Amino acid sequence: MNDSYKDVAGLMAAQKKCVVLSGAGISAESGIPTFRSKGGLWEKYDPTVYASIEVFRKDPSKYWEIRGDFIKNYDRYQPNAAHRALRELENMGIVRQVITQNIDGLHKKAGSENVIEIHGSLREIYCLQCNKEYLAPRVPEGSPPYCVCGGVLKPNTVLFGEQLPPQALEKASLESQTCEIMLVIGTSAVVYPAASLPSIAKQHGAKIIEINIEHAFGEADVVILEQAGTAMTRLLEEIKLLIS
Ligand code: NAD
């Protein structure tokens, strides 16, 4: 395990082009349950039903039932050591791009600038009728809440059954094709097309480093089985030792 950190730090410190793909696991230490967390929201609600566009069209209150609390409490959720380490690595010129499946906005809250939120963000909420934008946590009361014009509000997130924004997906794919290292942090790598990005990177010659509490990506070159916050703090320390 110790050698893994040193090896990965060595690669990253050599200024290889490093891209990150993050998933729900990176935000677990910020108190946001993953799809698979014990006792989490998703034990009660099947996300493929409650977070589907088909259900949203029929009854938007179902999506607001599972997401409304997060949106109202948006300011309470804070980035953890892993998000902060990635921001610092971006500032050091080592991490070039973060691609996240998360919709919690925590990479941007941590100060990372090059972030592709491929599934959108709960921070932005739009009226489906007049397109007026609301920013979490400031949304009208109600489940679903309605715009001043009377239209239904929908968070700017990609629901099951919806296409990913083509520009974001195209950029994510290009970054995956041209990186030399991909850190795959806290994702079960089962939700497509995001789950295909590490394979794309690998096919184009990148080294894949997985950081997870349970090994999920079969093609990883190095697997660090550790909580994201602990692992990224350690990795950042090792990189600093090498470049100081
Ligand atoms: P997932 O829930 O399918 O898998 C989470 C992964 O994180 C698992 O592999 C688990 O072993 C790992 N993990 C859990 N705790 C960890 C920790 N402390 N450190 C490192 N790894 C940890 O998540 P996913 O692969 O991102 O699934 C994709 C879908 O889940 C996306 O569509 C995403 O929008 C949605 N989602 C997002 C959030 C969020 O925005 N925070 C939360 C739940 C689900």
CSV table of C-alpha atoms and ligand atoms in Angstrom, one decimal:
chain,number,residue,atom,x,y,z
A,1,MET,CA,0.0,0.0,0.0
A,2,ASN,CA,2.8,2.4,0.9
A,3,ASP,CA,4.5,1.7,-2.4
A,4,SER,CA,1.2,2.4,-4.3
A,5,TYR,CA,1.1,6.0,-2.9
A,6,LYS,CA,4.8,6.6,-3.7
A,7,ASP,CA,4.4,5.2,-7.2
A,8,VAL,CA,1.3,7.2,-8.0
A,9,ALA,CA,2.8,10.3,-6.5
A,10,GLY,CA,5.9,9.8,-8.7
A,11,LEU,CA,3.8,9.6,-11.8
A,12,MET,CA,1.7,12.6,-10.9
A,13,ALA,CA,4.7,14.7,-9.8
A,14,ALA,CA,6.3,14.0,-13.2
A,15,GLN,CA,3.6,16.4,-14.6
A,16,LYS,CA,1.9,13.7,-16.5
A,17,LYS,CA,-1.5,14.9,-17.7
A,18,CYS,CA,-3.8,13.8,-14.9
A,19,VAL,CA,-7.6,13.7,-15.2
A,20,VAL,CA,-10.0,12.7,-12.4
A,21,LEU,CA,-13.3,10.9,-12.6
A,22,SER,CA,-15.2,11.1,-9.4
A,23,GLY,CA,-18.4,9.5,-8.1
A,24,ALA,CA,-20.6,9.5,-5.1
A,25,GLY,CA,-17.9,7.9,-2.9
A,26,ILE,CA,-15.8,11.1,-2.9
A,27,SER,CA,-18.7,12.9,-1.2
A,28,ALA,CA,-19.5,10.2,1.4
A,29,GLU,CA,-17.2,11.8,4.0
A,30,SER,CA,-19.1,15.1,3.5
A,31,GLY,CA,-22.2,13.2,4.8
A,32,ILE,CA,-23.9,12.6,1.4
A,33,PRO,CA,-25.0,9.0,1.0
A,34,THR,CA,-23.9,7.0,-2.1
A,35,PHE,CA,-26.4,4.9,-3.9
A,36,ARG,CA,-25.1,1.9,-1.9
A,37,SER,CA,-24.6,3.4,1.6
A,38,LYS,CA,-26.2,1.4,4.4
A,39,GLY,CA,-29.2,3.3,5.8
A,40,GLY,CA,-29.0,5.8,3.0
A,41,LEU,CA,-31.9,7.4,1.0
A,42,TRP,CA,-31.5,4.8,-1.7
A,43,GLU,CA,-32.4,1.9,0.5
A,44,LYS,CA,-35.9,3.4,0.6
A,45,TYR,CA,-36.2,4.9,-2.8
A,46,ASP,CA,-35.1,3.2,-6.1
A,47,PRO,CA,-33.2,6.0,-7.9
A,48,THR,CA,-33.9,4.5,-11.3
A,49,VAL,CA,-37.6,5.1,-10.5
A,50,TYR,CA,-37.6,8.2,-8.4
A,51,ALA,CA,-34.9,9.9,-10.4
A,52,SER,CA,-36.3,9.1,-13.9
A,53,ILE,CA,-37.5,11.7,-16.3
A,54,GLU,CA,-40.6,9.5,-17.1
A,55,VAL,CA,-41.7,9.8,-13.4
A,56,PHE,CA,-40.7,13.4,-13.2
A,57,ARG,CA,-43.0,14.2,-16.2
A,58,LYS,CA,-45.9,12.4,-14.6
A,59,ASP,CA,-45.4,13.5,-11.0
A,60,PRO,CA,-42.5,15.9,-10.3
A,61,SER,CA,-43.2,15.7,-6.5
A,62,LYS,CA,-41.4,12.3,-6.4
A,63,TYR,CA,-38.1,13.8,-7.5
A,64,TRP,CA,-38.5,16.7,-5.1
A,65,GLU,CA,-39.3,14.3,-2.4
A,66,ILE,CA,-35.8,12.8,-2.7
A,67,ARG,CA,-33.9,15.9,-3.6
A,68,GLY,CA,-35.8,18.8,-1.9
A,69,ASP,CA,-34.0,18.5,1.5
A,70,PHE,CA,-30.6,18.5,-0.1
A,71,ILE,CA,-31.5,21.6,-2.1
A,72,LYS,CA,-32.9,23.4,0.9
A,73,ASN,CA,-29.8,22.5,3.0
A,74,TYR,CA,-27.4,23.1,0.1
A,75,ASP,CA,-25.1,25.4,2.2
A,76,ARG,CA,-24.7,22.9,4.9
A,77,TYR,CA,-22.8,20.3,2.8
A,78,GLN,CA,-19.1,21.1,2.6
A,79,PRO,CA,-16.2,19.7,0.6
A,80,ASN,CA,-14.0,17.2,2.4
A,81,ALA,CA,-10.2,16.6,2.3
A,82,ALA,CA,-10.5,14.8,-1.0
A,83,HIS,CA,-12.2,17.7,-2.8
A,84,ARG,CA,-9.7,20.1,-1.2
A,85,ALA,CA,-6.7,18.0,-2.2
A,86,LEU,CA,-7.9,17.9,-5.8
A,87,ARG,CA,-8.3,21.7,-5.8
A,88,GLU,CA,-4.7,22.1,-4.5
A,89,LEU,CA,-3.4,19.6,-7.1
A,90,GLU,CA,-5.2,21.7,-9.8
A,91,ASN,CA,-3.5,24.9,-8.4
A,92,MET,CA,-0.1,23.0,-8.6
A,93,GLY,CA,-0.7,22.3,-12.2
A,94,ILE,CA,-1.0,18.6,-11.7
A,95,VAL,CA,-4.7,17.8,-12.0
A,96,ARG,CA,-5.9,19.2,-15.4
A,97,GLN,CA,-9.5,18.3,-15.3
A,98,VAL,CA,-12.1,16.9,-12.9
A,99,ILE,CA,-15.0,15.0,-14.5
A,100,THR,CA,-17.7,14.3,-11.9
A,101,GLN,CA,-20.8,12.2,-11.9
A,102,ASN,CA,-21.8,14.0,-8.7
A,103,ILE,CA,-24.6,16.5,-8.6
A,104,ASP,CA,-23.7,18.0,-5.2
A,105,GLY,CA,-21.5,20.9,-6.5
A,106,LEU,CA,-18.8,20.1,-4.0
A,107,HIS,CA,-15.8,20.2,-6.4
A,108,LYS,CA,-16.8,23.7,-7.3
A,109,LYS,CA,-17.4,24.7,-3.7
A,110,ALA,CA,-13.9,23.5,-2.9
A,111,GLY,CA,-12.6,25.9,-5.5
A,112,SER,CA,-11.7,23.5,-8.4
A,113,GLU,CA,-12.2,25.5,-11.7
A,114,ASN,CA,-11.9,22.8,-14.4
A,115,VAL,CA,-14.9,20.7,-13.5
A,116,ILE,CA,-17.2,18.9,-15.9
A,117,GLU,CA,-20.4,18.0,-14.0
A,118,ILE,CA,-21.6,15.4,-16.5
A,119,HIS,CA,-24.8,14.7,-14.6
A,120,GLY,CA,-25.5,18.4,-13.9
A,121,SER,CA,-25.9,20.1,-10.5
A,122,LEU,CA,-28.6,20.5,-7.9
A,123,ARG,CA,-27.3,24.0,-7.4
A,124,GLU,CA,-29.1,25.2,-10.5
A,125,ILE,CA,-32.8,24.9,-10.8
A,126,TYR,CA,-34.9,26.0,-13.8
A,127,CYS,CA,-38.5,26.7,-14.6
A,128,LEU,CA,-39.7,24.3,-17.3
A,129,GLN,CA,-42.0,27.0,-18.6
A,130,CYS,CA,-40.1,30.3,-18.7
A,131,ASN,CA,-36.5,29.0,-18.0
A,132,LYS,CA,-36.0,31.4,-15.1
A,133,GLU,CA,-33.1,30.2,-13.0
A,134,TYR,CA,-33.1,29.7,-9.2
A,135,LEU,CA,-30.0,28.9,-7.2
A,136,ALA,CA,-30.0,26.5,-4.3
A,137,PRO,CA,-30.9,26.9,-1.4
A,138,ARG,CA,-33.2,29.7,-2.5
A,139,VAL,CA,-36.2,27.9,-4.1
A,140,PRO,CA,-39.9,28.6,-3.4
A,141,GLU,CA,-41.6,26.4,-0.9
A,142,GLY,CA,-43.5,23.4,-2.2
A,143,SER,CA,-43.0,19.9,-3.5
A,144,PRO,CA,-42.7,20.5,-6.4
A,145,PRO,CA,-41.9,24.2,-6.0
A,146,TYR,CA,-43.4,26.4,-8.7
A,147,CYS,CA,-41.9,29.4,-10.5
A,148,VAL,CA,-43.4,32.9,-10.1
A,149,CYS,CA,-44.9,32.3,-13.6
A,150,GLY,CA,-46.6,29.1,-12.5
A,151,GLY,CA,-44.2,26.6,-14.2
A,152,VAL,CA,-42.8,23.5,-12.5
A,153,LEU,CA,-39.2,23.8,-11.3
A,154,LYS,CA,-36.6,21.2,-12.2
A,155,PRO,CA,-33.0,20.9,-10.9
A,156,ASN,CA,-30.5,21.0,-13.7
A,157,THR,CA,-29.6,17.3,-13.3
A,158,VAL,CA,-29.6,14.5,-15.8
A,159,LEU,CA,-32.4,12.1,-14.8
A,160,PHE,CA,-32.4,8.4,-15.8
A,161,GLY,CA,-33.8,8.3,-19.3
A,162,GLU,CA,-32.4,11.7,-20.3
A,163,GLN,CA,-29.4,12.4,-22.6
A,164,LEU,CA,-26.2,13.8,-21.1
A,165,PRO,CA,-25.4,17.3,-22.3
A,166,PRO,CA,-23.5,16.6,-25.6
A,167,GLN,CA,-20.9,19.3,-25.1
A,168,ALA,CA,-20.0,18.1,-21.6
A,169,LEU,CA,-19.8,14.5,-22.7
A,170,GLU,CA,-17.7,15.4,-25.7
A,171,LYS,CA,-15.2,17.3,-23.5
A,172,ALA,CA,-15.1,14.5,-20.9
A,173,SER,CA,-14.4,12.0,-23.7
A,174,LEU,CA,-11.7,14.1,-25.2
A,175,GLU,CA,-10.0,14.6,-21.8
A,176,SER,CA,-10.2,10.9,-21.3
A,177,GLN,CA,-8.6,10.2,-24.6
A,178,THR,CA,-5.7,12.6,-24.0
A,179,CYS,CA,-4.8,12.1,-20.4
A,180,GLU,CA,-1.9,10.1,-19.2
A,181,ILE,CA,-3.2,9.3,-15.7
A,182,MET,CA,-6.8,8.9,-14.7
A,183,LEU,CA,-7.7,8.9,-11.0
A,184,VAL,CA,-11.0,7.1,-10.6
A,185,ILE,CA,-12.3,8.1,-7.2
A,186,GLY,CA,-15.3,6.7,-5.4
A,187,THR,CA,-17.4,5.3,-8.2
A,188,SER,CA,-18.9,1.9,-8.7
A,189,ALA,CA,-18.3,2.5,-12.5
A,190,VAL,CA,-21.7,1.1,-13.5
A,191,VAL,CA,-23.6,4.1,-14.6
A,192,TYR,CA,-23.0,4.7,-18.4
A,193,PRO,CA,-21.8,6.6,-20.3
A,194,ALA,CA,-19.6,7.9,-17.4
A,195,ALA,CA,-18.4,4.4,-16.6
A,196,SER,CA,-16.9,4.1,-20.1
A,197,LEU,CA,-14.5,7.0,-19.5
A,198,PRO,CA,-11.8,5.0,-17.7
A,199,SER,CA,-11.9,2.3,-20.4
A,200,ILE,CA,-11.5,5.1,-23.1
A,201,ALA,CA,-8.5,6.5,-21.1
A,202,LYS,CA,-6.9,3.0,-20.8
A,203,GLN,CA,-7.4,2.3,-24.5
A,204,HIS,CA,-5.5,5.5,-25.2
A,205,GLY,CA,-2.6,4.5,-23.0
A,206,ALA,CA,-3.4,6.2,-19.7
A,207,LYS,CA,-2.6,4.6,-16.3
A,208,ILE,CA,-5.8,4.1,-14.3
A,209,ILE,CA,-5.5,4.6,-10.5
A,210,GLU,CA,-8.6,3.6,-8.6
A,211,ILE,CA,-9.3,5.0,-5.1
A,212,ASN,CA,-12.2,3.2,-3.5
A,213,ILE,CA,-13.2,1.4,-0.4
A,214,GLU,CA,-14.2,-1.6,-2.6
A,215,HIS,CA,-12.4,-2.4,-5.9
A,216,ALA,CA,-14.9,-1.7,-8.7
A,217,PHE,CA,-13.0,-0.9,-11.9
A,218,GLY,CA,-11.5,-4.2,-13.2
A,219,GLU,CA,-9.0,-2.6,-15.6
A,220,ALA,CA,-7.3,-0.4,-13.0
A,221,ASP,CA,-3.5,-0.5,-13.0
A,222,VAL,CA,-3.2,0.5,-9.3
A,223,VAL,CA,-5.9,0.1,-6.7
A,224,ILE,CA,-5.8,2.1,-3.4
A,225,LEU,CA,-8.4,0.7,-1.1
A,226,GLU,CA,-9.0,3.6,1.3
A,227,GLN,CA,-11.5,6.3,2.0
A,228,ALA,CA,-11.1,9.1,-0.5
A,229,GLY,CA,-10.3,11.8,2.0
A,230,THR,CA,-7.5,9.8,3.7
A,231,ALA,CA,-6.1,8.6,0.4
A,232,MET,CA,-6.0,12.0,-1.3
A,233,THR,CA,-4.5,13.7,1.7
A,234,ARG,CA,-1.7,11.0,1.7
A,235,LEU,CA,-1.2,11.3,-2.0
A,236,LEU,CA,-0.9,15.1,-1.8
A,237,GLU,CA,1.7,14.8,1.0
A,238,GLU,CA,3.8,12.4,-1.1
A,239,ILE,CA,3.6,14.6,-4.1
A,240,LYS,CA,4.7,17.6,-2.1
A,241,LEU,CA,7.7,15.7,-0.7
A,242,LEU,CA,8.7,14.9,-4.3
A,243,ILE,CA,8.5,18.4,-5.7
A,244,SER,CA,9.7,20.4,-2.7
B,1,NAD,P1,-22.3,4.7,-6.4
B,1,NAD,O1,-23.2,5.0,-5.3
B,1,NAD,O2,-22.8,3.7,-7.5
B,1,NAD,O3,-21.0,4.1,-5.9
B,1,NAD,C1,-20.2,4.7,-4.9
B,1,NAD,C2,-18.8,4.1,-4.9
B,1,NAD,O4,-18.1,4.9,-3.9
B,1,NAD,C3,-18.7,2.7,-4.5
B,1,NAD,O5,-17.9,2.0,-5.4
B,1,NAD,C4,-18.2,2.7,-3.1
B,1,NAD,O6,-17.4,1.6,-2.8
B,1,NAD,C5,-17.4,4.0,-3.1
B,1,NAD,N1,-17.2,4.6,-1.8
B,1,NAD,C6,-18.1,4.8,-0.8
B,1,NAD,N2,-17.6,5.5,0.2
B,1,NAD,C7,-16.3,5.9,-0.2
B,1,NAD,C8,-15.3,6.7,0.4
B,1,NAD,N3,-15.4,7.2,1.6
B,1,NAD,N4,-14.2,6.8,-0.3
B,1,NAD,C9,-14.0,6.2,-1.5
B,1,NAD,N5,-14.9,5.5,-2.1
B,1,NAD,C10,-16.1,5.3,-1.4
B,1,NAD,O7,-21.9,6.0,-7.1
B,1,NAD,P2,-21.5,6.4,-8.6
B,1,NAD,O8,-20.6,5.4,-9.2
B,1,NAD,O9,-21.1,7.8,-8.6
B,1,NAD,O10,-22.9,6.2,-9.2
B,1,NAD,C11,-23.3,7.0,-10.1
B,1,NAD,C12,-24.6,7.8,-9.8
B,1,NAD,O11,-24.8,8.2,-8.4
B,1,NAD,C13,-24.3,9.1,-10.5
B,1,NAD,O12,-25.3,9.3,-11.4
B,1,NAD,C14,-24.5,10.2,-9.4
B,1,NAD,O13,-25.1,11.3,-9.9
B,1,NAD,C15,-25.3,9.5,-8.4
B,1,NAD,N6,-25.1,10.0,-7.0
B,1,NAD,C16,-24.5,11.2,-6.7
B,1,NAD,C17,-24.3,11.6,-5.4
B,1,NAD,C18,-23.7,12.9,-5.2
B,1,NAD,O14,-23.8,13.9,-6.0
B,1,NAD,N7,-22.9,13.1,-4.1
B,1,NAD,C19,-24.8,10.8,-4.4
B,1,NAD,C20,-25.4,9.6,-4.7
B,1,NAD,C21,-25.6,9.2,-6.0
